[in-house]
Structure formats: C-alpha cells, structure tokens
Amino acid sequence: MDMFIKFLVAAVLAGTPLLFGTVGEILSEKVGHLNLGVEGMMSIGACSGFMAGYFSDSFAFALIAAALGGALGALIYAFLTVTLMANQNVTGLTLTIFGIGLSNFIGVYALGFSETGTLKLPDGITAHMRNIHIPGLSDLPVVGELLFSYNPFVYLGILIAIIMGLYLGRTQTGLNVQSIGENPAAADAAGIRVIFWKYFNILLGGAICGIGGAYCSMIINRGVWISNNVGGLGWIAVALVIFAGWKPVNAIGGSFVFGALRVLKYYMPKSVIDLPVAFYDMLPFLITALVLVISSMRKSRGIGLPAALGLNYYREER
Amino acid sequence: MSQTPANPACAIECRQITKTFGSVVANDKIDLDVRYGEILALLGENGSGKTTLMNMLSGIYHPDSGSISIAGQPVSINSPVDAMHLGIGMIHQHFKLVDAFTAMDNIVLGTHGKRLAPKVLKERILEICHSVGLEIDPEKRVYEMSVSEKQTVEILKVLYRDAKILILDEPTAVLTPQETGKLFAILRRMREQGRAIIIITHKLQEVLEISDRVTILWKGKSIDTVNTAETNARQLTELMVGRPVSLSIQRPQPQDPQPVMDVQGLTVKKPDGAIALDGISFDIRSGEILGIAGVAGSGQKELCETIAGLTKSEKGHITFKGEEILGKTPAEIISLGIHMGFVPEDRLGMGLVASMGMVDNMLLKSYRSHKGMFIDRKPARALAEELIRRLEIVTPGEDTPVRLLSGGNVQKVLIGREIESGPSVLITAYPVRGLDINSSYTVYDLLNEQKQKGVAVVFVGEDLDVLLELCDRILVLCHGRITGLVDASSVTKEQIGLMMTGSHSGEVQQ
Amino acid sequence: MNTQKLSHEPLIRVVKRTERPPRQVTLLRALALVLSILAGGLFILSLGYNPIEIYATILSGAFRSKIAIQGTVKIMIPLLISSLGVTLAFKMKFWNIGAEGQIIAGAIVASYFALYHSDWNHWVLIVVMFLAGVIGGGIWGLIPALCKMKWNTNETLFTLMLNYIALHIVDYLRDGPWKDPGSQGFPKIARFDANVMLDKVLGVQFGWIVALVLAALIYIYLRYTKQGYEISVVGESTETARYAGMNVRRIVLRTMFLSGAVCGIAGMVQATGSDITLTDAVAGGVGFTAIIVAWLSQLNPITITVVSFLFSVLEKGSSVVQSSYGLSTDCADVLQSIILFFVLGCEFFIRYRFVMRKKGGNA
C-alpha cells in the first residue's frame, strides 16, 4: 500500500513536465498550428530557466526566464508559419533540433566557466523547489502525501491547465480563438483578429512549454545540469494532445497516466512481472503509438480536432 | 473623375477603386453608389470583379487605390472589424461558418465582452428572426444544416450586429427557386426597415425581380448603372457581356441516338454513410447531350464518379453496350476497350496536377500504357503542343505549372486531354463554372463537336438556361433520386425548378 | 458613423505577387543562405568568439588533411542515404519523421547476421546484410503506412514514436540477448568480426559508393519512371491520383517501404562500415538532420548530395571547433537549423511581398 502511494506520487511528478508540454501544445493547435517544436521549446526553456536560476539565484527569475525562453522559440515558429506561411511540420521539427542543439550548446558553454566541472543550482533556489508543506493538510495520512506534498511546479501545472481550460471553454474570447483553428476565414470575416490571436496562443503555449522544460532541468536531476534533459518528453506531449481530446483539463489526467508509465519500472515488483528495463523505457512511446492507432480507428466528429489544423491562413487567398 | 460632394443619404460611395492580384487587375477604377432603403444588384459575369469589390467593402481585401465613403464619411476599411463598426455585413457565397459550432455560437462569433447565457442569447436571436421572418434552431450544429439553414445563420450573424448595409454574394446559387422566393421576401422586409442591400448575381431574372437599381461590371470596370424599372433582360445582357450576343447556344440535332450506357437501380453511399444515390435508373445515348440538373449536392458528384469507376456502389448495374462495368476500376474499364472521358468539377484538385506542366498532365491517364518501367514524355509533349495550337491555350510553355494558367485555359487543357483520348462517353461536371463568356462558348462548341461525332455526352450544370439550350434531354436529381427526365425542348425553367425541389415529378420517358 | 473606432491601416500588409521566375528564386535562396551564415556569425559573436575564425576552423577542420576529408565523407554516408530515403516519402507528402527509427531497424536486422553468421563468405554476408537492412528499415516504414491507409493514423506522430521504440529495442538487445559476454558485465554489443566489415575504397568504407549510386538511382526513379510519376501525383493530390485510376494505397505502401528501406541501408552501412558494432547511437540524430537536408534541397537528389556534403563539413568542422575552442558540436545543429529557418522563411518572398503603409496614411 505504501509502495502504491509512492508510485502514484512518482507518477504525478513524472507527469508534470508532460502536463506543461501538452497544455502548451493544445493552445497552439487550437489556433490551427501543429507545433512539432514542443521538445525544442521545452529545451530552450530548460536552458534559459536553469541558467537564469544558476546565475541570479532567484527562483521567480528562473521561472520567468524559462517562460520567456519557450515563448522566444515559439516566436520563431509563429513568425515563420503565421506571417511567412512556411510548412508547419518542417518548421516545428527544425525548432526542435534548434532548441535541443542550442540548449546543449549553451550547457557546455556554461560548463566552461564552472570550476567544479558541473553546474548545480544554488541552495537558495532548490529551497523553493522542495515539496510544499501545509501544516495540517500535508500531515494527513495518505491524502496529505497524495495531494498536498508536491513541489510548486505540480500545482502551477494543474492551475495553468484549469485556467487554460476555462479560457478556451468558457469565455467569449476562447470561443473566438477556437473558431480560428476550425475555420480561420470564418473567424476573420467575423472580425476576430486572426493573426494576433494566433501569435498570442502560440507564444503563450511556448511559454508554458518553457516552464515544463525548466521542470526537466531543475527538478528531475535535483538541480544538476545534464545534456538532453528533456529527453523526448516534448514528443510525448504532442501525442498526449490527442489523448486529452484537445482539452487542457483532460491533459491533467492524461499526463499523470503517462507519468505512471514512465516510473513503472521502479515500482513493479520483480516477483510479479520481470520485464527488461528497456521495455519499461519503451512503454510510454509504445502506448502513445497504440493510442494514436486506436483513436484513429474510432474517428468520430467533434472530438476536438481543429478542422484547420496544419493549414496556414492567408486572408487574400483566392 | 470629379469628386462628388458627400451625400449622407448615400450608404456607400466608392470612387476609382483599383485592386490587383499579382498581374491580374481584378478591379479597375470602379465607381459605386448605394442608398439606404434600396436594393442594388451588382451584375456581371464570373471574373468581372464583383466579389473582389465586395470583399474590399467588408475589409477582407484592401484596395490598391481609390476612396470609399460610408454614410458620407470617407473611411479606410482595413479589416472585417472596421466593416462591422461601419455597419457593413457581408453574406459570403462560400459560407464562413464554423462547422463544429452551433448556430448560436456562430452568430455571436467575434463579438466582445462577456459570453451571454445560452437562454438570453437564444431569446435575442429568435427576436431578430421574428422581425424579418427567418426561422432557425439556435442550438443546431452547422454540419447538420442544409444550405438554406446555413444561409439563414449567415444573415443572422449580420443582423445580430445590426448592420445597416448588407452585401449578399450570389445568395441564390445554392437555393431552389422556392427558397429563393422566401429569401427575396426577407430582403424586401429589410429594405423597408431602411437598410441598404447589395445583391451580387449573374442571374438576370433575379435582378429584374428584386432590385431597384443595377450596376453592371465588366472585366473589372463599372460599365453603367440603370434603374431596374427602365431596363430589360436584353439590355442588361448586352451591358454585362460588353457586346451584343445572341443568347442562344447551338444545339445540333442528335445524330441517330443509340443507348450506349445503361444505369439500373444504382445506389451509392457517401463516405459518411448517407445515401447519395438511391436506386436510380436511366440510359446515356450516343450522339446526344444529357443534361443533369439539381441543387448542389443532390448526388451529381457521386453519379459522375461512379460511372467513371472511381466510387464504389452499394447495388445496381451500369452496363456499356451490354457489358457490366460497375465495380471495375478505371484501368479495368479501359482494358475492356471502353474509353471514358471525365472532366471533374474540381479541375486543379482532381482532373489535373496543379504543380505540373501540361506535358506531365497529359500523361495522367496514358502513362500506364507505356511499356516497361519508364515514362515516355515524347508523345505527351507532342499532344500538349497540339492542344496549345488547336485550342489556342495561352501558356508561357508546355512545362509551366498549370496552376499559373487562367481558369479558361486550365479547362481547355483538361477537356482537350479528355477529348484526345477518343472517348465514347464524355462526362463533364460544371465545365463552365468560373469561366468567362468566351471560354464558356468554346466549351459548348467542343461538347457539340463531340456530340456530332457520336460521343455520348453528359453535362452536369447549374445554370438552367444553359442546360435548357445546350442539352437534348435533362435528368433532374433531388436528394439522390431522379425527379424528372425530360426533353429539353419541351420543358420550362420553372418546371425544372419544381422538379429540383422534388415537389413535382416530370414524366420519365423511357 | 464614428470613425475613431476604426483601426489604422496596418503598417505592413502581405500582398500576393506574380510568382518570381526561377532565376530570381535561386538568387533568393542564395541570399537566405548568406543571411543565415551571417545570423550564425552573430550568434558566435555574442558568445565572445570571432565568427570568421570559427567558420575558418570549421572549413579547415573538414579539409585540413586526408584523414579529415575521410572523416567528413564518413559522416556524409548515412546522412546522404537517409536524406534520399525521406525524400521518397516527402515527395508523396507523407510526413515520415521516422528515418531515425528506420535507420536503427535496418541496423538491427543487419547486425543479427553480423553477430551470428560472421563465418559466411564475405561477399555473401555483405549482400545478405544489405538485404537485411532493406527489410528491417522497410518494415519499420511500412507499419505507419499501413495504419495510415487503414485508419488514417497521423503518420507524423506515429513514425516519431517508432523512433523511440526502435531505440529501446537496441537497448533491450544490448542488455540481454546480444550482450557481449566478454565485456565484464558492462552492457554493450560485441565488436563485429573483421569478416563483417565493409571494405574500404580510397580509405573510406565503400558506403560512400552505395550512397552516390543511390542518389543517381533515386534521381532517375523519381524523374523518369512510372512509379516516380505516381509518387508525385499522389503527393500533389490523392483525388487526382484516384481520378487517374492509380491505386493510392499500393503506391503509398510501396513508397513507404522504399523510404524505410533506403534509411535501413543507411543503418546497415553505419553499423557494419563505420561503428563495427551496434549501439543505440547508430542513428544519432542523422534521421532528423536528413529531413532538414531533404527540405533544403527541394527534394532533388542531386542537390541533396551537395547539401549533405556541406552539412558533413559543418559537423566534422565543429568537432574540430570543439577540441580547439571547447564549444560543443551541438553548434552544427544550431547552425543547420538557422539555415533552414532562413530558407523556409525566404519561400514566402517567391509568392508574396510586404507593402508598407503609404506615408501620411489616408486619415
């Protein structure tokens, strides 16, 4: 039982970066832009967040830098695909290669200034990343551990997912924004500023992805910089969007399920099932592939796939 | 050229509006005036610049030069938002609706402020409906709607924003004559409310029926404006085509028509499972043109594609001179020695490869017959050169991507290729859509030439006047059923219109 | 009417123009290339290095000696082959992001023969391994194509997931069945027997000949064969393909098999010619770089040959930059993506132009 609670806690922790990536990508896809650059934007966020924290010793500054880094990556994508109408697939993919390369490159560059040969976040910052403790609530048996004892990123992620869910689903602005992903010409004719909102959503999505990246570089390795710290999570996030049916709130559950898959290998008793470690590592990707196939098998209307996803919009197209 | 003083009774004053797309001059120094409380018809053939002009009034395009005044104030309309603030509402020909949303959500789309409670919103919409006589279910989703329902939503979008100036782009193209009558009644009520209404059309009868004044565009220029009461169809036609023409299309006598293709009990489903064709039977005869009429989406596309062997059918038979061809692929049909020409509705998206030149497009249906694994481009190049010469196709070269050609030339490439294969059946779907008058007549002549050669020609059309003048027999489709199969020389437009709605069946000749 | 509510005329508007003639298009792309090199230079400058010095080091690093040139060519082999592979799929607008996985799959199947049949006749073994690479990569390409045809499964994401699945299969083999017993518990796959190794021609494994031959073959295949023509038509519009009586399903399956197979060859050549063992780094990002190369080259096999050579120079040169300046080789990835960003952006100016607001406005 104790083991099971530990497993659930680990699942939430492993799922949190996915949650940021997924919500960020949903924002982009809702305005019709399939951004395959999530991995890249997360990498840039991972780098800018970590470096800002490392050099400034400020947690808040690290968060802002991570968001700005992700948004900057998204800006490249948005400028190329929204304004210059470049191919979304190729641009996103290039952004990923760019982001990973840039992040690793700057990591090595910064290591050159380190006397110890490693980059470790100062204690002033790691103190902010420890699990919260709410007197009373966090001390409750089971529930305290399961709900009230995570690091602040976890709550931030859930909060962002809920706010974005309300923004898209409950406000007039959200309705307007969604219509851009469904039919940009209709949105334009209805007086919605298509270009502005595309930029807005893509950049906001990028910023959220960037924070998810910071989780990868700052939390997962306990404040020590390593290369390739996002490690394919961005790609799973892109696929999770489908799993979540393009709804930010659904992404919360989806991310934690995939988080559970990622940590399963540490918690599955060898006496029950003894599978090679490589199989567990493969599991999130395998399940994602299966989800893709299964969701394509039962194609139904109105599950949330924006009708104009992947198509660039030019107002004066004839 | 002189600048007339601004007149507040004038809803719209356009002066010297010019707009170019690449090298094409779509609008050339156009002048236009519209007053409150009147219906102005904007008349012109396809490509005369009507839609471009209206898109500039609604902020979709931006004029290269010229001035626009709304209610006496000079303005610059830079976006649909501006147009909305100026009280201009446009009902586009291709509806600009979000399929996945409800009618309500579409109507409030783009408005600012708090999202209204569904109940309040519903009441407000029904109130507007009541004031002009529209009917709608506010909670229905657009993808479940008929075209006339969709149009209602478009009109409501504009009225919800309390537009004083309404622009309707070809509003009747997708409607049955009965639905058109209803729409006109609504437009008249809106005129009585003091709104200015512009209706874009190329149908003369409708112009005469609904409008107070008519402005005629020709090749991007505003030619003339006349009071509807003081004009007639002939004068308007002359203005519209820029020169006096005989309205009649040639119709040579059929040459010994013999049934070559027999369709029996054909049933076809759409990909989504809905019935597209419901047990239809008819025959296609050599040496005649069989017209197919019907409201858009009545099964025309599926009928053409099934005959051409591109779509699978549920049941039924199609025989060519006694030989069953249903269920066979186009390749198998060709191997039986049956040559079928097919000019699909979507020329660049289906009939041709837009990014390839004429040569590679000539190969599309013939490449398979070459021996070995390689392609021989020599005969295709010769054919392309011959078509350029014979059909006077204007192109920089036979390797220029066909998407860069004008609409008329694209159609010549397509029809030319299909005719050159020496078909015994030639199916054409909307072959003159979007073409100017000259190109349209070239197409009619080519079809008649084929008819006289003994080819069985099928002509799917939308303009009833053309169908009546060009075809020998007309088959009317409604919701996938045949509601009439009539002799074109002994039927009126109104009768066909009724058959299109399924309310009246024409006698089916066998 | 209240005109104050109206927006100003936008400062910049996008307007469609007559398409530029081919000569101008080439110039435009060249300009984009120059600009991207300048942008890369600015990036290097911002880190406090002299860009000219770094660029010169890259060039000299790739060409300074016979060994350096051989190293450059060695980098080029898998890159060129897999760029050709993805080109087949991209020409059909099938978004095969799975070159990485297809390279690995080809390498895995080829490695089976390399590990367990190293006693076969050298040339028989090489032919068998070549075919094994074809089949491994081909099947890995066929799976997403089958799902796409049957259920319209999104191929971009699916091929991507297959990359990671293939990667972890290598890890599984490395940790388990194929673990080198002589490595004292350290998980790795044994070095292949000398009989397995691809022969050297001019000092480099003969994979470079395979790559060049493939480039020529694929150029001819796409341009002059019926199957190549079919790929172009399907890529442009499946409706047109259907109209022409083409069997779209068969064409997609065939082409994706070929696309994967060519990538599989890259994996086989890399494992048996360069690495002489199987590791999970056998693809090492080449499958992604290949996509950049193919797109930059407008899917033309001849241009691909040139571009993949230039990219190899960049890779090889940046490893020298690493050793002499301590800058990571990731620099090459950054520069490559900057180049593609600029070239992607320049395509816009072929069909559109910006128009600035006229002075004084029209208030």
XYZ file of N, CA and C in Angstrom, chain B residues 387-486:
300
model
N -2.484 20.623 -78.539
C -3.619 21.246 -77.842
C -3.428 22.760 -77.747
N -2.206 23.187 -77.461
C -1.936 24.625 -77.367
C -2.325 25.293 -78.680
N -1.965 24.631 -79.770
C -2.234 25.205 -81.081
C -3.720 25.161 -81.414
N -4.326 23.994 -81.226
C -5.686 23.803 -81.701
C -6.722 24.527 -80.835
N -6.520 24.504 -79.504
C -7.499 25.139 -78.626
C -7.065 26.546 -78.217
N -5.990 27.017 -78.832
C -5.478 28.363 -78.535
C -5.288 28.573 -77.034
N -4.577 27.635 -76.433
C -4.311 27.736 -74.991
C -3.173 28.737 -74.776
N -3.417 29.686 -73.881
C -2.391 30.686 -73.596
C -1.558 30.220 -72.412
N -0.295 29.889 -72.666
C 0.599 29.456 -71.599
C 2.029 29.825 -71.987
N 2.855 30.192 -70.981
C 4.252 30.524 -71.298
C 5.008 29.338 -71.892
N 4.559 28.127 -71.631
C 5.248 26.959 -72.174
C 4.572 25.703 -71.688
N 4.832 24.591 -72.374
C 4.106 23.371 -72.007
C 4.619 22.763 -70.695
N 5.688 23.339 -70.119
C 6.144 22.846 -68.824
C 5.803 23.800 -67.677
N 5.114 24.904 -67.994
C 4.687 25.827 -66.939
C 3.604 25.157 -66.103
N 3.735 25.211 -64.772
C 2.695 24.592 -63.937
C 1.302 25.104 -64.311
N 0.346 24.192 -64.445
C -0.970 24.606 -64.941
C -1.705 25.517 -63.960
N -1.296 25.501 -62.683
C -1.992 26.376 -61.737
C -1.753 27.854 -62.063
N -0.710 28.132 -62.859
C -0.437 29.524 -63.207
C -1.265 29.993 -64.401
N -2.016 29.075 -65.036
C -2.831 29.471 -66.189
C -4.161 30.049 -65.711
N -4.821 30.776 -66.604
C -6.137 31.309 -66.253
C -7.166 30.185 -66.259
N -8.305 30.436 -65.617
C -9.327 29.408 -65.486
C -9.758 28.807 -66.816
N -9.948 29.657 -67.821
C -10.379 29.173 -69.126
C -9.343 28.254 -69.744
N -8.078 28.630 -69.626
C -7.022 27.809 -70.210
C -6.852 26.490 -69.474
N -7.020 26.522 -68.151
C -6.955 25.279 -67.387
C -8.012 24.306 -67.896
N -9.236 24.843 -68.102
C -10.313 23.979 -68.559
C -10.034 23.443 -69.961
N -9.426 24.271 -70.808
C -9.103 23.787 -72.154
C -8.099 22.640 -72.090
N -7.113 22.756 -71.197
C -6.128 21.680 -71.041
C -6.836 20.392 -70.652
N -7.742 20.519 -69.689
C -8.420 19.330 -69.164
C -9.359 18.707 -70.208
N -10.232 19.526 -70.763
C -11.172 18.974 -71.748
C -10.408 18.458 -72.959
N -9.400 19.212 -73.363
C -8.595 18.791 -74.527
C -8.016 17.399 -74.327
N -7.446 17.169 -73.141
C -6.857 15.862 -72.876
C -7.924 14.770 -72.914
N -9.059 15.038 -72.317
C -10.104 14.024 -72.259
C -10.655 13.713 -73.641
N -10.789 14.732 -74.484
C -11.304 14.516 -75.832
C -10.296 13.760 -76.677
N -9.010 14.073 -76.487
C -7.972 13.446 -77.296
C -7.871 11.944 -77.084
N -8.387 11.468 -75.930
C -8.309 10.026 -75.699
C -9.378 9.294 -76.518
N -10.187 10.042 -77.293
C -11.203 9.435 -78.152
C -12.258 8.689 -77.379
N -12.949 9.380 -76.457
C -13.901 8.668 -75.597
C -15.186 8.309 -76.332
N -15.862 7.266 -75.848
C -17.201 7.001 -76.360
C -18.242 7.601 -75.425
N -17.855 7.837 -74.169
C -18.711 8.559 -73.234
C -17.871 9.688 -72.643
N -18.444 10.894 -72.626
C -17.723 12.033 -72.052
C -18.572 12.654 -70.949
N -18.068 12.567 -69.725
C -18.806 13.111 -68.584
C -18.175 14.437 -68.184
N -18.995 15.479 -68.107
C -18.443 16.777 -67.711
C -19.250 17.325 -66.545
N -18.550 17.718 -65.470
C -19.229 18.263 -64.299
C -18.938 19.752 -64.215
N -19.954 20.551 -64.297
C -19.855 22.012 -64.234
C -18.705 22.544 -65.081
N -18.675 22.201 -66.363
C -17.484 22.541 -67.150
C -17.322 24.024 -67.434
N -18.347 24.858 -67.233
C -18.154 26.285 -67.499
C -18.137 27.118 -66.228
N -18.147 26.453 -65.082
C -18.148 27.214 -63.829
C -16.878 28.072 -63.746
N -17.086 29.344 -63.450
C -15.950 30.245 -63.277
C -15.304 30.713 -64.569
N -15.828 30.317 -65.711
C -15.212 30.743 -66.974
C -15.911 31.999 -67.502
N -15.164 32.793 -68.291
C -15.802 33.950 -68.902
C -16.630 33.485 -70.106
N -17.388 34.404 -70.663
C -18.332 34.033 -71.720
C -17.638 33.352 -72.900
N -16.508 33.915 -73.321
C -15.838 33.348 -74.493
C -15.401 31.914 -74.252
N -14.766 31.693 -73.091
C -14.324 30.336 -72.789
C -15.518 29.405 -72.669
N -16.609 29.893 -72.101
C -17.793 29.052 -71.966
C -18.276 28.590 -73.340
N -18.304 29.543 -74.279
C -18.760 29.147 -75.618
C -17.802 28.173 -76.278
N -16.500 28.330 -76.027
C -15.550 27.343 -76.548
C -15.906 25.959 -76.026
N -16.249 25.901 -74.722
C -16.591 24.604 -74.122
C -17.860 24.047 -74.771
N -18.884 24.909 -74.955
C -20.118 24.421 -75.589
C -19.813 23.870 -76.981
N -18.985 24.596 -77.722
C -18.656 24.152 -79.082
C -17.949 22.809 -79.065
N -16.997 22.652 -78.110
C -16.264 21.385 -78.031
C -17.217 20.239 -77.720
N -18.169 20.496 -76.822
C -19.105 19.432 -76.450
C -20.006 19.080 -77.641
N -20.472 20.102 -78.345
C -21.305 19.844 -79.512
C -20.548 19.072 -80.584
N -19.261 19.405 -80.742
C -18.417 18.720 -81.718
C -18.342 17.224 -81.384
N -18.194 16.939 -80.085
C -18.134 15.548 -79.652
C -19.464 14.850 -79.892
N -20.527 15.570 -79.592
C -21.863 15.014 -79.797
C -22.054 14.621 -81.252
N -21.616 15.509 -82.144
C -21.801 15.226 -83.574
C -20.929 14.080 -84.056
N -19.850 13.833 -83.303
C -19.005 12.683 -83.639
C -19.632 11.381 -83.149
N -20.749 11.492 -82.433
C -21.409 10.287 -81.939
C -21.055 9.929 -80.521
N -20.341 10.831 -79.828
C -19.990 10.568 -78.433
C -21.218 10.824 -77.557
N -21.376 9.988 -76.535
C -22.448 10.227 -75.566
C -21.917 11.202 -74.531
N -22.524 12.407 -74.486
C -22.015 13.444 -73.597
C -22.964 13.638 -72.413
N -22.371 13.722 -71.208
C -23.158 14.047 -70.015
C -22.699 15.410 -69.536
N -23.657 16.317 -69.300
C -23.335 17.678 -68.892
C -24.028 17.984 -67.576
N -23.244 18.023 -66.495
C -23.816 18.399 -65.207
C -23.703 19.908 -65.096
N -24.845 20.581 -64.932
C -24.812 22.038 -64.955
C -25.570 22.645 -63.810
N -25.392 23.956 -63.627
C -26.132 24.641 -62.568
C -27.029 25.735 -63.132
N -26.633 26.296 -64.283
C -27.420 27.359 -64.886
C -28.502 26.726 -65.754
N -29.761 26.852 -65.313
C -30.850 26.166 -66.011
C -30.984 26.653 -67.455
N -30.722 27.954 -67.697
C -30.830 28.468 -69.069
C -29.894 27.723 -70.001
N -28.653 27.504 -69.510
C -27.671 26.800 -70.338
C -28.118 25.361 -70.556
N -28.537 24.706 -69.483
C -28.985 23.315 -69.619
C -30.095 23.210 -70.663
N -31.056 24.152 -70.589
C -32.199 24.099 -71.500
C -31.776 24.309 -72.949
N -30.753 25.132 -73.154
C -30.387 25.437 -74.535
C -29.397 24.450 -75.131
N -28.534 23.886 -74.284
C -27.464 23.040 -74.807
C -27.863 21.574 -74.909
N -28.632 21.089 -73.924
C -28.826 19.645 -73.810
C -30.012 19.159 -74.637
N -29.999 17.845 -74.927
C -31.120 17.235 -75.628
C -32.147 16.724 -74.624
N -31.635 15.995 -73.633
C -32.530 15.554 -72.562
C -31.972 16.070 -71.246
N -32.834 16.272 -70.270
C -32.374 16.723 -68.959
C -32.890 15.783 -67.888
N -31.944 15.330 -67.068
C -32.293 14.465 -65.958
C -32.191 15.322 -64.696
N -33.233 15.297 -63.857
C -33.227 16.128 -62.665
C -33.045 15.255 -61.432
N -32.066 15.609 -60.629
C -31.790 14.874 -59.397
C -32.252 15.690 -58.200
N -32.807 14.983 -57.223
C -33.156 15.632 -55.965
C -32.941 14.623 -54.854
N -32.072 14.960 -53.918
C -31.731 14.058 -52.816
C -31.411 12.649 -53.298
N -30.661 12.541 -54.372
C -30.222 11.231 -54.827
C -31.250 10.444 -55.612
N -32.401 11.062 -55.881
C -33.421 10.365 -56.690
C -33.657 11.140 -57.969
N -34.142 10.425 -58.978
C -34.494 11.099 -60.222
C -35.911 11.647 -60.083
N -36.044 12.975 -60.184
C -37.393 13.541 -60.092
C -37.884 14.017 -61.455
N -37.093 13.773 -62.473
C -37.546 14.127 -63.810
C -36.522 13.728 -64.845
N -37.012 13.253 -66.003
C -36.132 13.001 -67.130
C -36.910 13.492 -68.326
N -36.558 14.663 -68.841
C -37.440 15.347 -69.782
C -36.711 15.770 -71.044
